[in-house]
Every structure is written in C-alpha cells, then in structure tokens.
mmCIF file of C-alpha atoms and ligand atoms in Angstrom:
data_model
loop_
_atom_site.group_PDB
_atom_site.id
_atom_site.type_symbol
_atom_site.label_atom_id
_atom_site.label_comp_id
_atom_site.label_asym_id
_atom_site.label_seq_id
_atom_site.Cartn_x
_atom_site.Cartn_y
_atom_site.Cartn_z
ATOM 1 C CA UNK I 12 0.000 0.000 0.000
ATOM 2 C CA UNK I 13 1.049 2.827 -0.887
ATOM 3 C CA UNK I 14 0.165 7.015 0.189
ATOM 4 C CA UNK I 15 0.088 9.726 -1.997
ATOM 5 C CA UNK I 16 0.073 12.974 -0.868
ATOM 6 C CA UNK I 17 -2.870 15.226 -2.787
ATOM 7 C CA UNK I 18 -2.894 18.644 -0.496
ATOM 8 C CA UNK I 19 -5.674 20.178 -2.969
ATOM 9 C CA UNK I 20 -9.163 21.647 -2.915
ATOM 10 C CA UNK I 21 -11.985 20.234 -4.338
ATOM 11 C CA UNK I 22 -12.993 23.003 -5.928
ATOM 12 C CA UNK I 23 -10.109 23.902 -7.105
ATOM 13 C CA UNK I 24 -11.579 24.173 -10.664
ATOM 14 C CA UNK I 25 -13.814 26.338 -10.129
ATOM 15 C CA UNK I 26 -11.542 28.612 -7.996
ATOM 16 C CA UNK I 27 -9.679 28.266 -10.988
ATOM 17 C CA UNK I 28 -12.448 29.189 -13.677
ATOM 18 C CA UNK I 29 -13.705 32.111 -11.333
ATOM 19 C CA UNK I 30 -10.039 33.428 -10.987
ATOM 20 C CA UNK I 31 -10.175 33.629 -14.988
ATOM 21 C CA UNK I 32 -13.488 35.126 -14.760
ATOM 22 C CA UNK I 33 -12.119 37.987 -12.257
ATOM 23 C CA UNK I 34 -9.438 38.648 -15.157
ATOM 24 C CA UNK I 35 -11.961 39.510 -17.924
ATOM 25 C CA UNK I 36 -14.335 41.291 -15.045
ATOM 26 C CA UNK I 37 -11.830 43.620 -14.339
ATOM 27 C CA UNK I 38 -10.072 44.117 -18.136
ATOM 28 C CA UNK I 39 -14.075 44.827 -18.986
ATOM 29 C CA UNK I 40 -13.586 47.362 -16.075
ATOM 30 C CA UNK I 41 -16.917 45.937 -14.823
ATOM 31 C CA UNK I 42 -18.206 46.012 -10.484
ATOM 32 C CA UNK I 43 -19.542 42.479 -10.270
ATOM 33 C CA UNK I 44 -21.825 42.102 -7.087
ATOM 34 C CA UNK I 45 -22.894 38.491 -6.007
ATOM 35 C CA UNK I 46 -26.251 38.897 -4.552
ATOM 36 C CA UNK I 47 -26.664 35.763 -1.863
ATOM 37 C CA UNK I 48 -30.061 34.880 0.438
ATOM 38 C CA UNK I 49 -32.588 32.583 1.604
ATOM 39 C CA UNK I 50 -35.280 31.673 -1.308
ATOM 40 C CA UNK I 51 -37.338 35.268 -1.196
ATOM 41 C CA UNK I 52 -35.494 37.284 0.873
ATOM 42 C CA UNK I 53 -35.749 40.086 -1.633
ATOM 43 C CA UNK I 54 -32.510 39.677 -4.182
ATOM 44 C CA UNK I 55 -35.266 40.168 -6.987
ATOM 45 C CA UNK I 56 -37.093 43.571 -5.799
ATOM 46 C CA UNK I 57 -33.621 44.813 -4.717
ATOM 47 C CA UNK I 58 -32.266 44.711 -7.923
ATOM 48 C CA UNK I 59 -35.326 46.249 -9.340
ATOM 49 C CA UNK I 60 -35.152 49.115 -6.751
ATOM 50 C CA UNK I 61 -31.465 49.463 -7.435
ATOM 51 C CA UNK I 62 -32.216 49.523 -11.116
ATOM 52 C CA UNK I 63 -34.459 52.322 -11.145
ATOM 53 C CA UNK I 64 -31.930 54.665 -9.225
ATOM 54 C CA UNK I 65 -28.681 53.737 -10.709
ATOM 55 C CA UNK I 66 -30.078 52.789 -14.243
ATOM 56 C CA UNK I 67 -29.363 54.571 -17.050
ATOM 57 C CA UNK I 68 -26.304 56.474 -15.424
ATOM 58 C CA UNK I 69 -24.805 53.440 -15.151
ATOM 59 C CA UNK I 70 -24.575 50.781 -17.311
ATOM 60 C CA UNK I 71 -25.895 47.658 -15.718
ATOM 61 C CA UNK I 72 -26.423 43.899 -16.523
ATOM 62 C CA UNK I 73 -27.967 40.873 -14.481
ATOM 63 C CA UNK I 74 -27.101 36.977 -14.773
ATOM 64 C CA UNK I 75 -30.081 35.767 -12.888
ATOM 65 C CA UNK I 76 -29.379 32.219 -11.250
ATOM 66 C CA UNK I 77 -32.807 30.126 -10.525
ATOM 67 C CA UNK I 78 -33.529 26.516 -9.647
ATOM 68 C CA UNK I 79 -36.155 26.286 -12.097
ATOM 69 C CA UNK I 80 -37.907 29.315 -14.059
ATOM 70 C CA UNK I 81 -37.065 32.220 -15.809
ATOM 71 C CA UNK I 82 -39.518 34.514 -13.822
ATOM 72 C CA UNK I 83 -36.583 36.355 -12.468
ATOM 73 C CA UNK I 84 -35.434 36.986 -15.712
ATOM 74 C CA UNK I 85 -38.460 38.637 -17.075
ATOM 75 C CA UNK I 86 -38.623 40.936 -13.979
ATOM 76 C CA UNK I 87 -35.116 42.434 -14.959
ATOM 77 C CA UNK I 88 -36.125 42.332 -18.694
ATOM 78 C CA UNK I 89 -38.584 45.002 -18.377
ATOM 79 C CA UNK I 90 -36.099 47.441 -17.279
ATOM 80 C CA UNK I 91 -34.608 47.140 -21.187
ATOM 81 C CA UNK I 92 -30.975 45.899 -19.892
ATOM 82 C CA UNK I 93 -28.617 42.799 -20.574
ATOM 83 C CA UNK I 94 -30.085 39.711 -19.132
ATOM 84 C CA UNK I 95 -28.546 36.708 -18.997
ATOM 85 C CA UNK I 96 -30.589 33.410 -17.413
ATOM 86 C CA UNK I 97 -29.181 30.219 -15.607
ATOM 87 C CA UNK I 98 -31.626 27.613 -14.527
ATOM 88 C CA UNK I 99 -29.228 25.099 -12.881
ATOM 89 C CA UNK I 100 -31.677 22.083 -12.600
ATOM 90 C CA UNK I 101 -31.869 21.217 -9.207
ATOM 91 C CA UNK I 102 -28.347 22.428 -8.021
ATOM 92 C CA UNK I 103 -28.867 24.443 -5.070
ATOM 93 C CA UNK I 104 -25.702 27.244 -6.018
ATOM 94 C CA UNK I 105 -23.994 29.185 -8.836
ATOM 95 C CA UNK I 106 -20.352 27.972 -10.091
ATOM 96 C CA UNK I 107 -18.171 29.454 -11.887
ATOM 97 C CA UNK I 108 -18.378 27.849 -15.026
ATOM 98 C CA UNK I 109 -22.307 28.740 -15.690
ATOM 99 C CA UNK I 110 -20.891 32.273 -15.426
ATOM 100 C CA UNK I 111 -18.446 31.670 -17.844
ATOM 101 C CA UNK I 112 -21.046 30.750 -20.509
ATOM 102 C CA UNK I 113 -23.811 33.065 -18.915
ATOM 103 C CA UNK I 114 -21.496 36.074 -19.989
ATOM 104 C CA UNK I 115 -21.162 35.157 -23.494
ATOM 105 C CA UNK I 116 -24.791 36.715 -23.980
ATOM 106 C CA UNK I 117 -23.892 40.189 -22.047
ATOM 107 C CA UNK I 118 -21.794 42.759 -23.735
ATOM 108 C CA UNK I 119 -19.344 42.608 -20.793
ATOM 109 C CA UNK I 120 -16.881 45.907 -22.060
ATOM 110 C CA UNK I 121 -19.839 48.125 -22.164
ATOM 111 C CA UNK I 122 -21.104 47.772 -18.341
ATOM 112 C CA UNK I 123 -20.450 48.945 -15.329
ATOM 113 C CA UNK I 124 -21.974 47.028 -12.644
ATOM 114 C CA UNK I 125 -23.101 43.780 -13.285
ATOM 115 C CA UNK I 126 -25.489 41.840 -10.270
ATOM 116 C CA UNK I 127 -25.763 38.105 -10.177
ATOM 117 C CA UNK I 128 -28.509 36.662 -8.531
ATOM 118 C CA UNK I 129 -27.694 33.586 -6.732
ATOM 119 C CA UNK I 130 -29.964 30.538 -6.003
ATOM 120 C CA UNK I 131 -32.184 31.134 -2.691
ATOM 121 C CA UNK I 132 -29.728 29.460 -0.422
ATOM 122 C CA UNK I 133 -27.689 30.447 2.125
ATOM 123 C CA UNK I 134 -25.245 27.472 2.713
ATOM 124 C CA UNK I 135 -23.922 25.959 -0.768
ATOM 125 C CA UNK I 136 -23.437 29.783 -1.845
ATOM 126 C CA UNK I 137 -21.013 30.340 0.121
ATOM 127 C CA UNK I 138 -18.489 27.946 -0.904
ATOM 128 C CA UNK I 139 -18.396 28.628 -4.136
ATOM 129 C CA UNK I 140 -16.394 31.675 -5.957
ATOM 130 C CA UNK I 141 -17.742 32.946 -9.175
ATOM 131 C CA UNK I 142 -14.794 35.859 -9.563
ATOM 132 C CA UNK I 143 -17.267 38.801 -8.171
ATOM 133 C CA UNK I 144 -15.851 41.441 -6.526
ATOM 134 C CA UNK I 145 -18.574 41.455 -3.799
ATOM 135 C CA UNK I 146 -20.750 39.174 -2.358
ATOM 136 C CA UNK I 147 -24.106 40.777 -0.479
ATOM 137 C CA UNK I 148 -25.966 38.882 1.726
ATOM 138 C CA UNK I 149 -30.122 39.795 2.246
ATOM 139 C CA UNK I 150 -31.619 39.032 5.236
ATOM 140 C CA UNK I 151 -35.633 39.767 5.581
ATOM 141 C CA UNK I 152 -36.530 40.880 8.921
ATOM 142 C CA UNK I 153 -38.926 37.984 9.158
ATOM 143 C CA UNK I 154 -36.485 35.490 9.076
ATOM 144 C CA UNK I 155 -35.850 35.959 12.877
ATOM 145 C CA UNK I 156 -32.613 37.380 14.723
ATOM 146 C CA UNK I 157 -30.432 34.285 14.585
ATOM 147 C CA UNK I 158 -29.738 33.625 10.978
ATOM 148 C CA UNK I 159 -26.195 35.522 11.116
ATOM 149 C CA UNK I 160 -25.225 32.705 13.959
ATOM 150 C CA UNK I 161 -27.019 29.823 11.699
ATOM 151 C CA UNK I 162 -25.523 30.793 8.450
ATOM 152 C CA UNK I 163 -21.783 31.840 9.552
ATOM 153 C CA UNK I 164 -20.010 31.531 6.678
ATOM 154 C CA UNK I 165 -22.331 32.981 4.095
ATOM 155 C CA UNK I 166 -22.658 36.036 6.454
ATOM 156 C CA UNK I 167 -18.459 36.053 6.951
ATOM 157 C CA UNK I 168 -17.690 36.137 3.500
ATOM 158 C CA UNK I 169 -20.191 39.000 2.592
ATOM 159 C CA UNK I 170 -18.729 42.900 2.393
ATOM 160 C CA UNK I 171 -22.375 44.115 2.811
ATOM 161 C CA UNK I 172 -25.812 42.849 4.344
ATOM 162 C CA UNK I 173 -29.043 44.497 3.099
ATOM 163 C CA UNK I 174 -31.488 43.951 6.414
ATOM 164 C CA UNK I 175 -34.223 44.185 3.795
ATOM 165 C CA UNK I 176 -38.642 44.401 4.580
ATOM 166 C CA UNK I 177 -38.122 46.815 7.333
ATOM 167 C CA UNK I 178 -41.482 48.234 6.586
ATOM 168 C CA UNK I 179 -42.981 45.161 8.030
ATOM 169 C CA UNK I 180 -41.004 45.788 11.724
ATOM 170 C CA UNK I 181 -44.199 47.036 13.278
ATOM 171 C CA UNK I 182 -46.397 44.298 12.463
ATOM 172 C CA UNK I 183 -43.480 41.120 13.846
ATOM 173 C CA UNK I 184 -41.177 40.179 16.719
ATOM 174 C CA UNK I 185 -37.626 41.324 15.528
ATOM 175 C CA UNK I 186 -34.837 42.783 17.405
ATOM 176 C CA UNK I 187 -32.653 44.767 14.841
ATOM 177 C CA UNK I 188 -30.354 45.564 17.419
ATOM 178 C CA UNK I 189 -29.783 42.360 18.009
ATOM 179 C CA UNK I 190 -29.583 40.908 14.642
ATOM 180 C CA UNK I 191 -27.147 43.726 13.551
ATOM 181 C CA UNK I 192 -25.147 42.588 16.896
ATOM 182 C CA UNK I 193 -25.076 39.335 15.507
ATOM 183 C CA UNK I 194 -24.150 39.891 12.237
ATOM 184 C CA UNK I 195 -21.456 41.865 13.339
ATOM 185 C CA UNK I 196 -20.383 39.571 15.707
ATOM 186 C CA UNK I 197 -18.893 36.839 13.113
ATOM 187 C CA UNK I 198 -17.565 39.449 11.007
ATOM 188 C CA UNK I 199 -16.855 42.891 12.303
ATOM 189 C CA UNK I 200 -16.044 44.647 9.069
ATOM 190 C CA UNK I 201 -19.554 43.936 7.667
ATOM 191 C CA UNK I 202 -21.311 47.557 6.266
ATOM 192 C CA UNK I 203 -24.822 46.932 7.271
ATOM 193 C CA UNK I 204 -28.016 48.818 5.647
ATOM 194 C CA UNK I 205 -31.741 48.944 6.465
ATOM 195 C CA UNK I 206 -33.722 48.738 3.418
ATOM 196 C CA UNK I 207 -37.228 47.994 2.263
ATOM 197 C CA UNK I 208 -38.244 47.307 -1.386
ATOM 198 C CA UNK I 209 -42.034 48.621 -0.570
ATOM 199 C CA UNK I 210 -41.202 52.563 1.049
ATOM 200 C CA UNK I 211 -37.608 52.238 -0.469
ATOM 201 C CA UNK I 212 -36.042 53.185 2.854
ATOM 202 C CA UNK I 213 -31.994 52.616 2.716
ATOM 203 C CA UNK I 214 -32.154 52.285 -1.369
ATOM 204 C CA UNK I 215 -30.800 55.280 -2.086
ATOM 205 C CA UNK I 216 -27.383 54.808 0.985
ATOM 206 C CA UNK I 217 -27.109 51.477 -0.872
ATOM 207 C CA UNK I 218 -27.017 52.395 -4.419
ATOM 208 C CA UNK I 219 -24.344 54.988 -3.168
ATOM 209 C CA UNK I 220 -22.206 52.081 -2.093
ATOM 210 C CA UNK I 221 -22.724 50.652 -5.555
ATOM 211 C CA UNK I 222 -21.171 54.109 -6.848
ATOM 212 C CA UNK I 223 -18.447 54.699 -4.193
ATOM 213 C CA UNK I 224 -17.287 51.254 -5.093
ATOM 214 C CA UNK I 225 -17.248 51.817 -8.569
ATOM 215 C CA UNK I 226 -15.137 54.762 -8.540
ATOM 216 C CA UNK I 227 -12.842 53.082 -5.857
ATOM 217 C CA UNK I 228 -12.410 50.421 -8.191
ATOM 218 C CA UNK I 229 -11.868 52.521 -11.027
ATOM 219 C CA UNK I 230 -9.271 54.962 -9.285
ATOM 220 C CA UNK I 231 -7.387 51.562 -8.173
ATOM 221 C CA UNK I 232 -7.252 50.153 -11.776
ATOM 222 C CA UNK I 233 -5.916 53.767 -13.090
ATOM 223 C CA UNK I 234 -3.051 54.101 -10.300
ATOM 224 C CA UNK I 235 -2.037 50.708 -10.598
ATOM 225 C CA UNK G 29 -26.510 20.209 0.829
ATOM 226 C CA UNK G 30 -24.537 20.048 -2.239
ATOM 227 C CA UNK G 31 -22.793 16.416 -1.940
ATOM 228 C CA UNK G 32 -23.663 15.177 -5.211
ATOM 229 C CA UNK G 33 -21.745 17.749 -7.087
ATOM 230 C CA UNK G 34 -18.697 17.606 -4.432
ATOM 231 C CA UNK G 35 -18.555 14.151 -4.879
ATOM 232 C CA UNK G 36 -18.768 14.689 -9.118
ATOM 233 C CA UNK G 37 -15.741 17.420 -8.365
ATOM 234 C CA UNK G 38 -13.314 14.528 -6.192
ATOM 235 C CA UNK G 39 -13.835 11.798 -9.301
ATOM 236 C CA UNK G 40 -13.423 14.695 -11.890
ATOM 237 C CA UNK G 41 -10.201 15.962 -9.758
ATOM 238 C CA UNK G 42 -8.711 12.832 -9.356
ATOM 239 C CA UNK G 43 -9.154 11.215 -13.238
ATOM 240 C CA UNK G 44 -7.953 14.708 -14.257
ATOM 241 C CA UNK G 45 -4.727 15.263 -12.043
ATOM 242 C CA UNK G 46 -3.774 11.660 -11.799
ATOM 243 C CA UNK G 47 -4.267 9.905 -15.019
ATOM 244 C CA UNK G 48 -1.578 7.131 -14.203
ATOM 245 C CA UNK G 49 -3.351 5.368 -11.214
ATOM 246 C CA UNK G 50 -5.224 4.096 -13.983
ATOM 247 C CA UNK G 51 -4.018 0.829 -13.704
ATOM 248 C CA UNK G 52 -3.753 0.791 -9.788
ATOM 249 C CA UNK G 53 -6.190 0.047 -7.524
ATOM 250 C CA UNK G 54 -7.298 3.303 -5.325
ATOM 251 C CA UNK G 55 -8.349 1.702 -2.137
ATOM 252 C CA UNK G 56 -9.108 5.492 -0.281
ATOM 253 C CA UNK G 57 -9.610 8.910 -0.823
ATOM 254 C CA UNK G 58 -9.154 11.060 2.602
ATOM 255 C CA UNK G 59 -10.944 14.344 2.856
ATOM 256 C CA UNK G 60 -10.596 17.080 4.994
ATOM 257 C CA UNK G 61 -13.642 18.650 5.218
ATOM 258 C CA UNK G 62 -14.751 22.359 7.293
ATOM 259 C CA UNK G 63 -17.371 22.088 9.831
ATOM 260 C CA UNK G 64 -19.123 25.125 8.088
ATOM 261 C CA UNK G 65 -18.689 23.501 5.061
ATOM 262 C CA UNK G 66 -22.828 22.016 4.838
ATOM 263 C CA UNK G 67 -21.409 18.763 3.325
ATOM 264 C CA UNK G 68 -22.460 15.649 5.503
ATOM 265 C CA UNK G 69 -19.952 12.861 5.341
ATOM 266 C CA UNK G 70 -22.244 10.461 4.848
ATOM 267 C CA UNK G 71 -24.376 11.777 2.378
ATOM 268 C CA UNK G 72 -20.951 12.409 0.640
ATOM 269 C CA UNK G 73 -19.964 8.606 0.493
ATOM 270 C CA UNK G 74 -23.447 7.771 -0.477
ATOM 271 C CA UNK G 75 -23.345 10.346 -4.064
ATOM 272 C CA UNK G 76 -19.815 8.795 -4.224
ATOM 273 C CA UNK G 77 -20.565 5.743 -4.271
ATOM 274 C CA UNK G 78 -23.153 6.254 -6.795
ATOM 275 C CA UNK G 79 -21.001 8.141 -9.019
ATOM 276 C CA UNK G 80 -17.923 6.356 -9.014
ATOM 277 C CA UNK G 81 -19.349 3.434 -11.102
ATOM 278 C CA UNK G 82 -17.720 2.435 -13.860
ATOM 279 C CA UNK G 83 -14.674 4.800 -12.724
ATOM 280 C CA UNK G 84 -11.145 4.279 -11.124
ATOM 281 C CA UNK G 85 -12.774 4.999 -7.942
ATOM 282 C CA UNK G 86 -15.487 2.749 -8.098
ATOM 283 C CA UNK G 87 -15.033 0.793 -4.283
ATOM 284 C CA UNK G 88 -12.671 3.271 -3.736
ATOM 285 C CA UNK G 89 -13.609 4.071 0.441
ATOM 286 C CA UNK G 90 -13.941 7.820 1.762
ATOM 287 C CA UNK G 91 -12.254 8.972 4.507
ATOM 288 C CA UNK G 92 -12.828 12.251 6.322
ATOM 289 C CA UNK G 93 -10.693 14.420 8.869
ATOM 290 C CA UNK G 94 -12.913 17.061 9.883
ATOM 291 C CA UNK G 95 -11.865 20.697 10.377
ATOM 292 C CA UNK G 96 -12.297 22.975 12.697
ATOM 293 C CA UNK G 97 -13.999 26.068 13.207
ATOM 294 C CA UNK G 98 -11.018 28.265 13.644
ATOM 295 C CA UNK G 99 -11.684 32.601 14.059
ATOM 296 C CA UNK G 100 -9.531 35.366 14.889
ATOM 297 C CA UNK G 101 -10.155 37.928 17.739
ATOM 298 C CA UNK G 102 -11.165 41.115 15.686
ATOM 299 C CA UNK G 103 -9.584 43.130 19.672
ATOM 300 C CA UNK G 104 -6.129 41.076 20.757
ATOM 301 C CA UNK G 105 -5.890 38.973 17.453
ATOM 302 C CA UNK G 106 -6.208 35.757 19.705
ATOM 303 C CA UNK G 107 -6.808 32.736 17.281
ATOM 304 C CA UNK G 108 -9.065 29.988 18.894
ATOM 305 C CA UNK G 109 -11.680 27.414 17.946
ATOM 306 C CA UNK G 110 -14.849 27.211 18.667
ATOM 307 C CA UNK G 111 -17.866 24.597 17.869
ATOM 308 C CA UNK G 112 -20.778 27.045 17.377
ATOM 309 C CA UNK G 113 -21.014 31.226 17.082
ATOM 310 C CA UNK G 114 -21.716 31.779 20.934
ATOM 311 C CA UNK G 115 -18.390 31.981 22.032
ATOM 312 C CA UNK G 116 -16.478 35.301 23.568
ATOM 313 C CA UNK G 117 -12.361 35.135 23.185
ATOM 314 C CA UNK G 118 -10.603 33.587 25.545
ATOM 315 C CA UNK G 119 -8.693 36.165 26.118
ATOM 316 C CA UNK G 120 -9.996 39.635 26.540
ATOM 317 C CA UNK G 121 -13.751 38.250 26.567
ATOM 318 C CA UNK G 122 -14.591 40.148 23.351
ATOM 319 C CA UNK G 123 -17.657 38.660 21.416
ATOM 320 C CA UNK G 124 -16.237 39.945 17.603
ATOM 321 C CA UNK G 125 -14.450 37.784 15.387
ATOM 322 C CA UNK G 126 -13.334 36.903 11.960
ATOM 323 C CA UNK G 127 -13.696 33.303 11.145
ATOM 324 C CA UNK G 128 -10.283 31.916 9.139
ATOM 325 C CA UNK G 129 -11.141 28.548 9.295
ATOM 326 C CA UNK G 130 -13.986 25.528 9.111
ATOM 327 C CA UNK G 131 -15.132 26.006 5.587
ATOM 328 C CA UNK G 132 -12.042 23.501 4.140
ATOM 329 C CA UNK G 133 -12.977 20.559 1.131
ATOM 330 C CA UNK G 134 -9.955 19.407 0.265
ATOM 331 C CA UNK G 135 -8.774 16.100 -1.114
ATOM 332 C CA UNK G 136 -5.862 15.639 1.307
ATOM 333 C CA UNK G 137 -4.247 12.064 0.321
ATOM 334 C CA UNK G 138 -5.297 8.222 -1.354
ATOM 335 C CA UNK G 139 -4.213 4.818 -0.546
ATOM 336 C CA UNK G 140 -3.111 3.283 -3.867
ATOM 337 C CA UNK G 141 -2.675 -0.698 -4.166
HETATM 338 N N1 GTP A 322 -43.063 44.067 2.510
HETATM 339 C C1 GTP A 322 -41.999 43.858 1.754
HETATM 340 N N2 GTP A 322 -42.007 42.868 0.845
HETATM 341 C C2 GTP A 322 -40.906 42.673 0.085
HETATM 342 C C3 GTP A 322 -39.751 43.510 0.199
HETATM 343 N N3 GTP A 322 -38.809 43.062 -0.668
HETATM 344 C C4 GTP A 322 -39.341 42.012 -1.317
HETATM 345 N N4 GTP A 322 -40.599 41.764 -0.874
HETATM 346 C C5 GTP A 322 -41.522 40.702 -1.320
HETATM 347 O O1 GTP A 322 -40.944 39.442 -0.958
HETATM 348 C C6 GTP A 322 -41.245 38.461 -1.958
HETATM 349 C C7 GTP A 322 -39.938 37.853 -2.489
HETATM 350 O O2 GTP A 322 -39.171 38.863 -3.123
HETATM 351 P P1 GTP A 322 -38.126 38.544 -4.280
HETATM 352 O O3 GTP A 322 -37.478 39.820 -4.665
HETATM 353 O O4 GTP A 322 -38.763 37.744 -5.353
HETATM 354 O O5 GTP A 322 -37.105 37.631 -3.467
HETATM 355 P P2 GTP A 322 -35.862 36.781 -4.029
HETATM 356 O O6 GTP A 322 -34.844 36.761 -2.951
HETATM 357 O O7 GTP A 322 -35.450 37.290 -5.354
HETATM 358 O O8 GTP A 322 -36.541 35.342 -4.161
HETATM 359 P P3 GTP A 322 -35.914 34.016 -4.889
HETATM 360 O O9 GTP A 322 -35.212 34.483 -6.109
HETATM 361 O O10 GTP A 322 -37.103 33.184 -5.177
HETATM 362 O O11 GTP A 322 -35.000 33.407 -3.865
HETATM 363 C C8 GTP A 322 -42.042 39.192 -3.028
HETATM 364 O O12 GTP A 322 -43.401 38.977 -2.776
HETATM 365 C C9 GTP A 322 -41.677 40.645 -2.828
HETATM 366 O O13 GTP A 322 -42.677 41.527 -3.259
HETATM 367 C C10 GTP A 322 -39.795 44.552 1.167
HETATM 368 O O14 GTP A 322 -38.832 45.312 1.358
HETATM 369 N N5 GTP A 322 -40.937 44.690 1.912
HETATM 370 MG MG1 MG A 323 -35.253 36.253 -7.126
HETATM 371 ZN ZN1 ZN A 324 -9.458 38.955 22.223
#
C-alpha cells in the first residue's frame, strides 16, 4: 500500500475558472456584485429598486441564477438591460463555469456594474467563488434574529448585508439591534443597511455604495 | 446540501490530475472537510458511491478528517476554535471575530494498491 500525498481543494476548478473570470471582469472594467439569500429574501425587488436609481447612469447587466424558471429573468427584462438566465436544474448554487457561458450573452466591455442573482440558499453559496468582486448577503426581517449565527459563513464572506422588509417591523417580533449585533459579531467589518423594497427606505445609501465602489475600483485600476 | 456535485468534483479531480493510477487500484480517498462547510460525510460517500461506477474509484472508500472552526479575535488577534457562534475570546472576553477557518474541502491524500 502505498500514500500519496494530494494537499488540494476540491474546488479547485472552479476557484480556478472564477479566478479567470475575475481577469476579464476587471479588463471589462466591470463592479460584479454576487447577490446571496434565503429563497425570497428580496434579491429580486432589490435589484429592481437598485435599477431604477442607478439605471441609465450606469450601465448595468444581471445573470439571474434560478432553480427552475425564468420569472426572475423577465422581472429584470422590463427594465430594457442585458439579461442573462441560468436555470441550474436542481443544483442548489452558482459555479463558476455557468458564469463563464452566462457572460457570453452580455456585452461585458460596455457595463459597469453587473449583479448576479444567486440561487435562494444560504449554505452551498457560500463555498463557491464565481470571480465577483462582492458578495451581499439579504436578510428579511422575518427570518428571525439568529440567521447571522445559523448561516456563519455565508454572512463572513459577505462585504455588505441588506437587512431588507423593514417596513414590516411594526407588524413582527424582531430585534434589529440584536440581529445587527449578531451579524457583526462573526464578522466585524460587515457595512450593514436597512432597506425595504415597498417605502424604499436605505435604497438610495445602498445604491451609493454601488457608486463609491465603482469609482474606488476605477481609481485603483488607473493608479495601478 | 450540495454532496452530489462535491462528490462529481473529487472523481473529476482525481481522473484529471492523476491519469496514471489508472491501472492501480485506489483503495481510499481522505478528505478534509470544514465544519461550516454544509457537506455531511455520509451523504458524501453515499453520491460517491453512486457516481464512481464504472470509474477508477469505483469501491474506492472515503475517509474524512474534519476541520475545525477556527476565528480570529477582531480586539487582541487571539486565534481559537470554537464549535458554534456563541463563544467570547478567551482572552480579553470580546464577542467579535473573523472566522479563518472551518469552511475547508480538500482532497488531502489516497491509498493506492
Ligand atoms: N413588505 C416587503 N415585501 C418585500 C420587500 N422586498 C421584497 N418583498 C416581497 O418578498 C417576496 C420575495 O421577493 P423577491 O425579490 O422575489 O425575493 P428573491 O430573494 O429574489 O426570491 P428568490 O429568487 O425566489 O430566492 C415578493 O413577494 C416581494 O414583493 C420589502 O422590502 N418589503
Ligand atoms: Mg429572485
Ligand atoms: Zn481577544
């Protein structure tokens, strides 16, 4: 018998695909936000919302990951921007190399910012890297205080949560306090906005991230 | 959750980056695998089973060496492990962390006949 020594990730080929995906992302000079949540948490309407502030300024395009239908899809199509659909069948996450094909039908050079919408999920997400520059997590007020403990490493890898349906506070039990505590507890550098899709409270401070970003980004990729 | 395609990524890694154990006999695969990582072992040799049919690994046994959850003391920096998100550091009994570890898959060695 005899042991060889393998030291390597599983996913190493995706890592690998998204790293190439990065390349073109930034040679396209394009903000790529990975948009990550439980099934209805708001990805969807945020994007909308987003879309009707930073849309046509900015140039913006939306892959649009789903389990199963294209309804998605046809919500971003009636804003008259690049959409490109995934339906993964029954896999529960994104990887890297539906991306790959997905941007083949999105004239990449010419955006800005481009969102992908993950499948509703908030575990099998997380592991895998599809070369975005961001991921944002959504949590829905309803989902109850905890999910930031549940859900660790989705909420750790994130560089911004959206606490989205704040208009519905009055009517349940939630402690945003608390939640924010929480969230904040696994990963202290986490920017952290109250939004809702229905009074578009916090849409405006987030699509001013989106911007800030942007130029960061673009200053960075001048300098260097 | 997603243990069919993990196991579908181990075959695919192994055929790919080790095309001359073709001939051997691969008696185990051990896997190192993050306690944050949602894959269940078991459900993990069960899809691997499946899907090593007809492959170099089919019979080929799993083993697993689980990992950690290992985080970093966002205060004094203290590293320390902990087995769920209630914990304080050990050390200056601040509750905010950065997690740097528990969310491994990795193939880390085989047994080869
Ligand atoms: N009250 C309230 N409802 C909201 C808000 N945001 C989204 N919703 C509703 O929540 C439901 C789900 O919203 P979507 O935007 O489809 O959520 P999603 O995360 O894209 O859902 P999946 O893609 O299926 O995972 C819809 O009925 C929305 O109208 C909000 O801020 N307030
Ligand atoms: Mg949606
Ligand atoms: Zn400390």
């Amino acid at each position: 018998m005899e042991i060889i020594t393998v030291e390597q990730k599983i996913l190493k080929k995706n890592d690998e695909i998204a790293a190439d995906l990065r390349k073109k992302f930034d040679e396209a000079n394009v903000f790529v936000i990975n948009m990550v949540s439980s099934p209805g948490s708001g990805k969807t309407s945020i994007i909308e919302r987003t879309l009707k502030i930073i849309s046509p300024a900015l140039s913006v395009g939306v892959i649009e990951g789903d389990i199963q239908t294209s309804i998605d899809a046809e919500r971003i199509a009636q804003f008259n921007i690049p959409v490109a659909q995934i339906i993964t069948n029954g896999t529960c996450h994104l990887e890297a190399r539906m991306i790959e094909q997905a941007i083949n039908q999105l004239p990449l050079k010419d955006l800005d910012v481009l969102f992908i919408e993950n499948v509703g999920n908030l575990v099998c997400p997380s592991s895998y890297y599809l070369g975005e520059h961001a991921k944002v997590v959504i949590m829905s007020v309803t989902e109850g205080e905890d999910k930031p403990l549940k859900y660790p490493a989705m909420f750790s890898k994130s560089c911004v949560l959206l606490m989205n349906k704040t208009d519905l506070l009055p009517h349940i039990i939630f402690d945003i306090t608390k939640a924010k505590k929480f969230a904040l507890k696994i990963n202290p550098d986490l920017k952290i906005y109250e939004t809702s899709c229905y009074d578009n409270t916090g849409i405006m401070q987030w699509c001013d991230w989106i911007t800030n970003e942007l130029k960061l980004k673009r200053c960075k990729s001048t300098i260097g | 959750m997603h243990e069919a395609t993990i196991a579908k990524n181990i075959i695919e890694l192994i055929q790919t980056e080790f095309p001359e154990l073709n001939c051997k006999r691969i008696y185990s695969v051990k896997l190192r695998i993050g306690e944050l990582s949602g894959i269940y072992p078991e459900s993990l040799e069960y899809y691997f089973q499946e899907l090593s049919k007809n492959t170099i690994l089919e019979n080929t046994k799993l083993s697993f060496e689980k990992a950690p959850i290992k985080v970093i003391c966002a205060v004094c920096s203290t590293i320390f492990e902990i087995i769920n998100m209630d914990y304080d550091c050990p050390n200056c009994k601040n509750s905010q962390f950065n997690i740097i570890g528990g969310d491994e898959l990795e193939i880390i060695n085989m047994e080869v006949e």
